[in-house]
Amino acid sequence: MAYLEVQNLNKSFGKTEVLKGIDLSVEKGEVLSIIGSSGSGKTTLLRCMNFLEFADSGKMILDGETLIDGDSVKKESENELRKKRLNFGLVFQSFNLFPQYSVLKNLTLAPTLLLKERFKEYKKTEKDGQKRKEWLAAEKKAINDDCLALLDRVGLTEKANSYPCELSGGQSQRVAIARALALKPKILCFDEPTSALDPELTGEVLKVIKGLKNKDTTMIIVTHEMGFAKSVSDKVIFMADGIVEEEGTPKEVFGATKSEKLKAFLSNVTDKEGE
């Protein structure tokens, strides 16, 4: 079984069917790019996988754990949903950084909130107050060190104490990528990560995403950058009218497609090399 399996996923808004039986699979360490015209269902699929929308039916299995089975997810508590969301890190189009916090605080905020919950559990087993204090201090330092390492990974160490208003669009998106990585998700997802950027800033973000690719980082990328999808992906899915119209390796999808819809789509997009 693949690391991630999505089976017959369906989603409607009112009488409008947006996802019509989506099937896909991703192996650990793979990069899957999802391409298609606006309205094809790409972002809805990503939101359903991240539990920001609820699928009407279908199944999703990640690393052997069933996360979606039919419409049961709609009945789960917010706490259960939050635990499932932690499997995924989602980088949005528009950064969504907290303007009142420094860059480093944006990264450490969510891990620190989770630490408070872990500390409650730790206190139940450790009665020595001094040991509890030392444990908490060590965990906070580890979070801070990890987040500084992530900033270095995206090339923004010098911006740790800056605020979002002091960053360029490309820098803000790189911070958003580091923030998504801070919770150590099993799957890192991108929803059109360069669509809100000026063309001259697109390259720096795409370069960072390429640099994340390794055997332990599994990524799903909704993108309109065809050159980037060609160069970074292990597998590409083309969506049209709520279905997977075609899928395969970049060579198969971009070079040997049989789908007339995909041919028409590719003829209407500007090919960029993602550098």
Coordinates of C-alpha atoms in Angstrom, one line a residue:
M1 CA 0.0 0.0 0.0
A2 CA 1.2 3.5 -0.8
Y3 CA 2.1 6.0 1.9
L4 CA -1.0 8.0 1.1
E5 CA -4.1 6.5 -0.6
V6 CA -7.2 8.6 -1.6
Q7 CA -10.0 6.4 -2.8
N8 CA -13.2 7.6 -4.5
L9 CA -13.3 11.0 -2.8
N10 CA -16.4 13.1 -3.5
K11 CA -17.4 16.6 -2.6
S12 CA -20.4 18.7 -3.6
F13 CA -21.4 22.3 -2.6
G14 CA -25.2 22.3 -2.8
K15 CA -26.1 20.7 -6.2
T16 CA -22.7 21.4 -7.7
E17 CA -20.4 18.4 -7.8
V18 CA -16.8 19.6 -7.4
L19 CA -15.0 16.3 -6.8
K20 CA -16.3 13.2 -8.6
G21 CA -14.6 10.1 -7.3
I22 CA -10.9 11.2 -6.9
D23 CA -8.3 8.4 -6.6
L24 CA -4.7 9.1 -6.1
S25 CA -1.7 7.6 -4.3
V26 CA 1.7 9.0 -3.1
E27 CA 4.7 7.1 -1.9
K28 CA 6.8 8.4 1.0
G29 CA 9.3 10.9 -0.2
E30 CA 7.5 11.5 -3.5
V31 CA 6.4 14.8 -4.9
L32 CA 3.0 14.9 -6.5
S33 CA 2.0 17.9 -8.5
I34 CA -1.7 18.6 -9.3
I35 CA -2.4 20.8 -12.3
G36 CA -5.5 21.9 -14.1
S37 CA -7.6 24.9 -14.9
S38 CA -9.4 27.1 -12.3
G39 CA -12.6 25.3 -11.2
S40 CA -11.2 21.8 -11.8
G41 CA -11.3 20.9 -8.1
K42 CA -7.6 21.1 -7.3
T43 CA -7.9 23.4 -4.2
T44 CA -11.1 21.7 -3.0
L45 CA -9.2 18.4 -3.1
L46 CA -6.3 19.8 -1.1
R47 CA -8.7 21.3 1.5
C48 CA -10.6 18.1 1.9
M49 CA -7.3 16.2 2.5
N50 CA -6.4 18.8 5.1
F51 CA -9.8 18.7 6.8
L52 CA -10.6 22.4 6.0
E53 CA -13.5 21.0 4.0
F54 CA -15.3 17.7 4.6
A55 CA -15.6 15.2 1.9
D56 CA -19.1 13.8 1.3
S57 CA -17.8 10.3 0.8
G58 CA -14.6 8.3 0.0
K59 CA -11.6 7.1 1.9
M60 CA -8.1 8.4 2.8
I61 CA -5.4 6.3 4.4
L62 CA -2.1 7.8 5.5
D63 CA 0.8 5.7 6.7
G64 CA -1.6 2.8 7.5
E65 CA -4.1 5.0 9.4
T66 CA -7.6 5.6 8.0
L67 CA -8.3 9.3 8.3
I68 CA -11.4 9.5 6.1
D69 CA -13.9 6.8 5.8
G70 CA -17.2 7.8 4.2
D71 CA -18.7 10.9 5.8
S72 CA -17.8 9.9 9.3
V73 CA -15.3 12.7 9.6
K74 CA -18.1 15.3 9.8
K75 CA -19.2 13.8 13.1
E76 CA -15.8 13.9 14.8
S77 CA -14.9 16.4 17.5
E78 CA -12.7 19.4 16.9
N79 CA -10.0 17.8 19.0
E80 CA -10.0 14.7 16.8
L81 CA -10.0 16.8 13.6
R82 CA -7.1 18.8 14.9
K83 CA -5.0 15.7 15.5
K84 CA -5.7 14.6 11.9
R85 CA -4.8 18.0 10.5
L86 CA -1.4 17.7 12.2
N87 CA -0.5 15.0 9.7
F88 CA -0.5 17.7 7.0
G89 CA 1.3 21.0 6.7
L90 CA -0.4 23.4 4.3
V91 CA 1.2 26.5 2.7
F92 CA -1.5 28.9 1.5
Q93 CA -1.4 31.2 -1.5
S94 CA -1.4 34.3 0.7
F95 CA 1.1 33.5 3.4
N96 CA -1.3 34.0 6.4
L97 CA 1.5 35.1 8.8
F98 CA 0.5 36.7 12.1
P99 CA 1.5 40.4 11.6
Q100 CA 1.8 41.1 15.3
Y101 CA 4.5 38.5 15.8
S102 CA 8.1 38.3 14.7
V103 CA 9.2 35.8 12.1
L104 CA 10.6 33.4 14.8
K105 CA 7.4 33.7 16.9
N106 CA 5.3 32.8 13.8
L107 CA 7.3 29.6 13.6
T108 CA 7.4 28.7 17.3
L109 CA 3.7 29.6 18.1
A110 CA 2.0 26.4 17.1
P111 CA 4.7 24.0 18.5
T112 CA 4.6 25.9 21.8
L113 CA 0.8 25.6 22.0
L114 CA 1.2 21.8 21.5
L115 CA 3.9 21.7 24.1
K116 CA 1.5 23.1 26.7
E117 CA -0.8 20.1 26.0
R118 CA 2.1 17.7 26.3
F119 CA 3.2 19.3 29.5
K120 CA -0.2 18.7 31.0
E121 CA 0.2 15.0 30.3
Y122 CA 3.8 15.0 31.6
K123 CA 2.7 16.5 34.9
K124 CA 0.5 13.5 35.5
T125 CA 3.5 11.2 35.5
E126 CA 6.2 13.4 36.9
K127 CA 5.6 14.8 40.4
D128 CA 9.0 16.4 40.9
G129 CA 8.5 20.1 40.3
Q130 CA 12.1 20.8 39.5
K131 CA 12.2 18.0 36.9
R132 CA 9.1 19.3 35.3
K133 CA 10.6 22.8 35.1
E134 CA 13.8 21.4 33.5
W135 CA 11.8 19.3 31.1
L136 CA 9.7 22.3 30.0
A137 CA 12.8 24.5 29.5
A138 CA 14.5 21.9 27.5
E139 CA 11.5 21.4 25.2
K140 CA 11.1 25.1 24.7
K141 CA 14.8 25.4 23.7
A142 CA 14.4 22.5 21.3
I143 CA 11.5 24.2 19.6
N144 CA 13.4 27.4 19.3
D145 CA 16.5 25.7 18.0
D146 CA 14.4 23.6 15.5
C147 CA 12.7 26.8 14.2
L148 CA 16.0 28.6 13.8
A149 CA 17.3 25.6 11.8
L150 CA 14.2 25.8 9.6
L151 CA 14.8 29.5 9.0
D152 CA 18.3 28.7 7.9
R153 CA 16.9 26.0 5.6
V154 CA 14.8 28.5 3.8
G155 CA 17.6 31.1 3.8
L156 CA 16.1 33.6 6.3
T157 CA 18.2 33.3 9.4
E158 CA 18.8 37.0 9.5
K159 CA 15.1 37.7 9.5
A160 CA 14.3 35.8 12.7
N161 CA 13.5 39.0 14.6
S162 CA 11.8 40.9 11.7
Y163 CA 8.1 41.3 11.4
P164 CA 6.0 40.2 8.3
C165 CA 5.5 43.9 7.2
E166 CA 9.3 44.1 6.8
L167 CA 9.5 41.1 4.4
S168 CA 9.1 40.8 0.7
G169 CA 6.4 38.5 -0.7
G170 CA 8.9 35.9 -1.5
Q171 CA 10.4 36.1 2.0
S172 CA 6.9 35.9 3.5
Q173 CA 6.2 32.7 1.6
R174 CA 9.5 31.2 2.6
V175 CA 8.6 31.9 6.3
A176 CA 5.2 30.2 5.7
I177 CA 7.0 27.2 4.3
A178 CA 9.2 27.0 7.4
R179 CA 6.2 27.4 9.7
A180 CA 4.4 24.5 8.0
L181 CA 7.5 22.4 8.5
A182 CA 7.8 23.4 12.2
L183 CA 5.0 20.9 13.2
K184 CA 6.9 18.0 11.4
P185 CA 3.9 17.0 9.2
K186 CA 3.9 13.7 7.3
I187 CA 2.8 15.4 4.1
L188 CA 3.6 19.0 3.1
C189 CA 1.0 20.6 0.9
F190 CA 1.2 23.7 -1.2
D191 CA -1.8 25.5 -2.7
E192 CA -0.5 27.6 -5.6
P193 CA 2.5 28.8 -3.5
T194 CA 3.6 31.4 -6.1
S195 CA 0.2 32.8 -7.3
A196 CA 0.4 35.9 -5.0
L197 CA 4.0 36.7 -5.9
D198 CA 5.4 39.1 -8.5
P199 CA 7.2 37.1 -11.3
E200 CA 10.7 38.1 -10.1
L201 CA 10.0 36.6 -6.6
T202 CA 8.6 33.3 -7.9
G203 CA 11.9 31.8 -8.5
E204 CA 13.2 32.1 -5.0
V205 CA 10.2 30.3 -3.5
L206 CA 10.3 27.5 -6.1
K207 CA 14.0 27.0 -5.4
V208 CA 13.2 26.6 -1.7
I209 CA 10.5 24.0 -2.5
K210 CA 12.9 22.1 -4.7
G211 CA 15.5 22.1 -2.0
L212 CA 13.0 20.4 0.4
K213 CA 12.8 17.3 -1.8
N214 CA 14.3 14.3 -0.2
K215 CA 13.4 10.7 0.7
D216 CA 11.7 11.8 4.0
T217 CA 9.7 14.8 2.7
T218 CA 6.4 13.9 0.9
M219 CA 4.9 16.8 -0.9
I220 CA 1.6 17.6 -2.8
I221 CA 1.8 20.7 -4.8
V222 CA -1.1 22.4 -6.6
T223 CA 0.6 24.6 -9.1
H224 CA 0.2 26.6 -12.3
E225 CA 4.0 26.6 -12.9
M226 CA 4.3 23.9 -15.5
G227 CA 8.1 24.0 -15.8
F228 CA 8.4 23.7 -12.1
A229 CA 6.0 20.7 -12.0
K230 CA 8.0 19.0 -14.7
S231 CA 11.3 19.4 -12.9
V232 CA 10.3 18.7 -9.3
S233 CA 7.6 16.0 -9.6
D234 CA 7.8 12.3 -9.4
K235 CA 4.1 12.1 -10.4
V236 CA 1.7 14.6 -12.0
I237 CA -2.1 14.6 -11.9
F238 CA -4.2 16.7 -14.3
M239 CA -7.7 17.4 -13.0
A240 CA -10.6 18.5 -15.2
D241 CA -14.3 18.9 -14.3
G242 CA -13.8 17.3 -10.9
I243 CA -12.0 14.1 -12.0
V244 CA -8.4 12.9 -12.5
E245 CA -8.3 13.2 -16.3
E246 CA -4.7 12.0 -16.6
E247 CA -1.8 11.0 -14.3
G248 CA 1.7 9.7 -14.7
T249 CA 5.3 10.8 -14.6
P250 CA 6.1 14.3 -15.9
K251 CA 7.4 12.7 -19.1
E252 CA 4.2 10.9 -19.6
V253 CA 1.9 13.8 -18.7
F254 CA 3.7 16.6 -20.5
G255 CA 5.3 14.6 -23.4
A256 CA 3.0 11.8 -24.3
T257 CA -0.5 12.8 -23.2
K258 CA -3.5 11.2 -24.9
S259 CA -6.1 13.5 -23.3
E260 CA -7.5 16.2 -25.5
K261 CA -8.4 18.3 -22.5
L262 CA -4.8 18.2 -21.2
K263 CA -3.5 19.1 -24.7
A264 CA -5.8 22.1 -24.7
F265 CA -4.8 23.1 -21.2
L266 CA -1.0 22.9 -21.9
S267 CA -1.4 24.9 -25.1
N268 CA -2.9 27.7 -23.1
V269 CA -0.4 28.0 -20.3
T270 CA 3.0 29.6 -20.3
D271 CA 5.8 27.2 -19.7
K272 CA 8.2 28.3 -17.0
E273 CA 11.3 26.4 -15.8
G274 CA 10.7 27.2 -12.1
E275 CA 14.1 28.7 -11.6

